[in-house]
XYZ file of N, CA and C in Angstrom:
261
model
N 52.466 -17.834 59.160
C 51.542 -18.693 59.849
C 50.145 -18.409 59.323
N 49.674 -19.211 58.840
C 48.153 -19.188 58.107
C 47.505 -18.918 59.459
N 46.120 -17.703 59.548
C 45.077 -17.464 60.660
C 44.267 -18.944 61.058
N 43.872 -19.775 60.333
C 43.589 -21.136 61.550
C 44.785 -22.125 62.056
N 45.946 -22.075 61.822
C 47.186 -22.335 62.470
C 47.005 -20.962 63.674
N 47.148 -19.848 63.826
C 47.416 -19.537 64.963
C 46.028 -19.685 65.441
N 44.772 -19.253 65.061
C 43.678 -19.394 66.052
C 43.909 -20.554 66.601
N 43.948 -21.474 65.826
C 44.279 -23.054 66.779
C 45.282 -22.937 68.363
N 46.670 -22.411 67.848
C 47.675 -22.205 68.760
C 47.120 -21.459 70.023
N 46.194 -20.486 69.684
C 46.200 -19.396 70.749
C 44.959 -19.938 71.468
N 43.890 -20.862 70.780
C 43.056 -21.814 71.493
C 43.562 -22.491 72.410
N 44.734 -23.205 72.408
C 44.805 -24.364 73.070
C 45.629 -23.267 74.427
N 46.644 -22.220 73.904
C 47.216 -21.647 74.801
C 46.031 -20.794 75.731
N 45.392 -20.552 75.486
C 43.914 -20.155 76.374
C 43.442 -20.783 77.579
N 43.273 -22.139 76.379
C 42.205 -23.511 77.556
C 43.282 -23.787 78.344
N 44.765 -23.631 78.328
C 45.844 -24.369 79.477
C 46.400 -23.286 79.978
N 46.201 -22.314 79.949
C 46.645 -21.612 80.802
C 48.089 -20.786 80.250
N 48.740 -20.994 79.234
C 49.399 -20.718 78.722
C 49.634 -19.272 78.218
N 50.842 -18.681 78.587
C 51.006 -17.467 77.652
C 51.452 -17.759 76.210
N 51.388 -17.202 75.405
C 51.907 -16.507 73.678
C 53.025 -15.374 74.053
N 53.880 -15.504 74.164
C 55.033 -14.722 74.222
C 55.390 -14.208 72.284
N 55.731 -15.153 71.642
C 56.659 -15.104 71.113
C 55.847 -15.421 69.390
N 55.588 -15.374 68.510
C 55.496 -15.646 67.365
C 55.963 -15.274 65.776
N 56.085 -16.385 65.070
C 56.786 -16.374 64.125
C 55.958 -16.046 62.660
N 55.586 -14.861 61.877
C 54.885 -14.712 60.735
C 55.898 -14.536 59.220
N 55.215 -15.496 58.466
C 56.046 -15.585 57.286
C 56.294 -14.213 56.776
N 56.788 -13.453 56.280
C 56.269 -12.253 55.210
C 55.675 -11.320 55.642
N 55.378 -10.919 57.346
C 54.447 -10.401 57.875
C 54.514 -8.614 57.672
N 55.638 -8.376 57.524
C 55.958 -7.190 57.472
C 55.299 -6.755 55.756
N 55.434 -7.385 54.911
C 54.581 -7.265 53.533
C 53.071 -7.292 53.834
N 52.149 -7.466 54.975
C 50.374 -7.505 55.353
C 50.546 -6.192 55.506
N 51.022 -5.374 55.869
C 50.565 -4.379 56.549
C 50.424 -3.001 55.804
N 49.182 -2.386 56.403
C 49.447 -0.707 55.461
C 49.883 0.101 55.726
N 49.959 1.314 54.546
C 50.545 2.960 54.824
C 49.408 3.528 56.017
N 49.310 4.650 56.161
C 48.393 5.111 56.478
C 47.456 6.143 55.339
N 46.306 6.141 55.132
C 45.816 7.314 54.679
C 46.510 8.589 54.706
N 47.273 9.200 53.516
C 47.954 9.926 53.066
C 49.326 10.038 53.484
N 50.038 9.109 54.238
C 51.475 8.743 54.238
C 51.742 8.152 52.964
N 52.903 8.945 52.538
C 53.379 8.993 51.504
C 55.333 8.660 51.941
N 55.955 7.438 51.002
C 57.124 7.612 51.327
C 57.713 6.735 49.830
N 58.693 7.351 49.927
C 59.811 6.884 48.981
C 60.850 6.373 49.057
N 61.571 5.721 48.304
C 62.619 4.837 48.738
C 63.895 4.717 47.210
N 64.893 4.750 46.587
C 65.843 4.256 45.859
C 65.406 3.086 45.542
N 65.809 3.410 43.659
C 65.119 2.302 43.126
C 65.717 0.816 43.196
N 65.009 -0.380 43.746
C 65.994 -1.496 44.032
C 66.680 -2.234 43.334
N 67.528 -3.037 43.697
C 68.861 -3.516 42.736
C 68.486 -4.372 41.817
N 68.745 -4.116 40.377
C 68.379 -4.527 39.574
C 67.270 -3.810 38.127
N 67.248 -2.652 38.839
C 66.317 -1.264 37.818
C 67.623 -0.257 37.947
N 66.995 0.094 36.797
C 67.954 1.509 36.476
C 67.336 2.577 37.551
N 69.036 2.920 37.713
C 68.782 4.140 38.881
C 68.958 5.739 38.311
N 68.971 5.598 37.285
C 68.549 6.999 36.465
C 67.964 6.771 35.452
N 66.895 7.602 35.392
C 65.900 7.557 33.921
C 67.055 8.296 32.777
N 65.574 8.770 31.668
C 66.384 9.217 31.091
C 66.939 10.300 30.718
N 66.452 11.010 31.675
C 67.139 13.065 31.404
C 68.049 12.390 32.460
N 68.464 11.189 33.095
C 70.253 11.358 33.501
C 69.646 11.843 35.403
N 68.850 11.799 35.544
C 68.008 11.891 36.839
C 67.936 10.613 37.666
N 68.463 10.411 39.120
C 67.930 9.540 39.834
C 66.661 8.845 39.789
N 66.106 8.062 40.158
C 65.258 7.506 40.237
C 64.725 7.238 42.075
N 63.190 7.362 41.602
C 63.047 7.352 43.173
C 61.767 7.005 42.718
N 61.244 5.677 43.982
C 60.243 5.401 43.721
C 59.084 5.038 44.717
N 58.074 5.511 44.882
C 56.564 5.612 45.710
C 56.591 4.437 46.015
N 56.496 3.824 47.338
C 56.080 2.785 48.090
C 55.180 2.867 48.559
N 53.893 1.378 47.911
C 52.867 1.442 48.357
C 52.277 0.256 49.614
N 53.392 0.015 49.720
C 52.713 -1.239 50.621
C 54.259 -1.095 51.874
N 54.188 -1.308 53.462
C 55.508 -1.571 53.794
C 56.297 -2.603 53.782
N 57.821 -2.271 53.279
C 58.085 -4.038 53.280
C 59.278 -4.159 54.194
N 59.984 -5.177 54.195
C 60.993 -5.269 55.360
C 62.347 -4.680 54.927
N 62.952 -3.971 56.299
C 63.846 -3.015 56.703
C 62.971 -1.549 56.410
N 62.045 -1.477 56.434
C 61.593 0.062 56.388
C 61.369 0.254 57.341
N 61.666 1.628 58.108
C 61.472 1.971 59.513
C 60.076 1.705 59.970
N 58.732 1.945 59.197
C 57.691 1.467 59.507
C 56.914 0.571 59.781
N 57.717 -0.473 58.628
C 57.034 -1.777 58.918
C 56.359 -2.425 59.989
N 57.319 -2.328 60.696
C 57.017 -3.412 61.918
C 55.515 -2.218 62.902
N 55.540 -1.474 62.398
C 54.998 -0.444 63.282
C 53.061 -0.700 62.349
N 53.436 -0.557 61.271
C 52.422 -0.666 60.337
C 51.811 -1.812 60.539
N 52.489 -3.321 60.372
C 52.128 -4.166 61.105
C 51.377 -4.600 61.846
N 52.069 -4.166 63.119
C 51.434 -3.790 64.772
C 49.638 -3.486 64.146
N 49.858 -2.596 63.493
C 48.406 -1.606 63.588
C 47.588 -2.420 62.570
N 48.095 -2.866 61.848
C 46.938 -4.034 61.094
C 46.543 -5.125 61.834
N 47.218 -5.898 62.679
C 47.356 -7.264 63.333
C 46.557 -7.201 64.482
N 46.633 -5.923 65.254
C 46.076 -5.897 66.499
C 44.746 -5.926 66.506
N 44.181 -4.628 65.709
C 42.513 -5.001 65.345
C 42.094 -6.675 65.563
N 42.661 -7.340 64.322
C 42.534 -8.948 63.955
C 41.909 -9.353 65.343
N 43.063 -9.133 66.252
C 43.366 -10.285 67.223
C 42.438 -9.858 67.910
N 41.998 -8.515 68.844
C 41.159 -8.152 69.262
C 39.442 -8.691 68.782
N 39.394 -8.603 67.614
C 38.243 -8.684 67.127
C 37.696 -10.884 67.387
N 38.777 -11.025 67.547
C 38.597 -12.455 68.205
C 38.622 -12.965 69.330
C-alpha cells in the first residue's frame, strides 16, 4: 500500500468514526531494519552454491529482514510505528 493510499484510508477512518483493524502491505516485511549491531545469518538460498570452494558450507550475512525470518514482522513493527505516530 503506497503511504498516500493509507494516509487517505486512515483519514476518512478518523473523520467517521471508524476503526483500522486490519491492513494489507505489499512486501512489508522487506521495509524494515536490523538493529544497530544485530547481526544474523541464514543458508545460502536456492539457487547459489551451498559450498564454496575449500568444500565448506556457505552461510550468508543478512542485511535487511525478509519474510519467514523470525524477526521480520517484529523489525517491521519497529520501523512502521514511529511513521504512524509521527502523523
Amino acid at each position: 500500500m503506497r503511504p498516500t493510499s493509507l494516509r487517505a484510508l486512515a483519514s476518512i477512518a478518523a473523520g467517521t468514526g471508524m476503526l483500522m483493524r486490519r491492513w494489507d502491505f505489499v512486501a512489508a516485511y522487506l521495509q524494515g531494519e536490523l538493529q544497530d549491531g544485530e547481526v544474523v545469518y541464514c543458508h545460502a538460498p536456492p539457487g547459489y552454491s551451498t559450498t564454496g570452494a575449500d568444500g565448506k558450507p556457505r552461510i550468508c550475512r543478512v542485511e535487511k529482514p525478509v519474510y519467514g525470518m523470525a524477526q521480520a514482522g517484529r523489525r517491521w513493527q519497529r520501523t512502521l510505528f514511529p511513521w504512524l505516530t509521527d502523523y
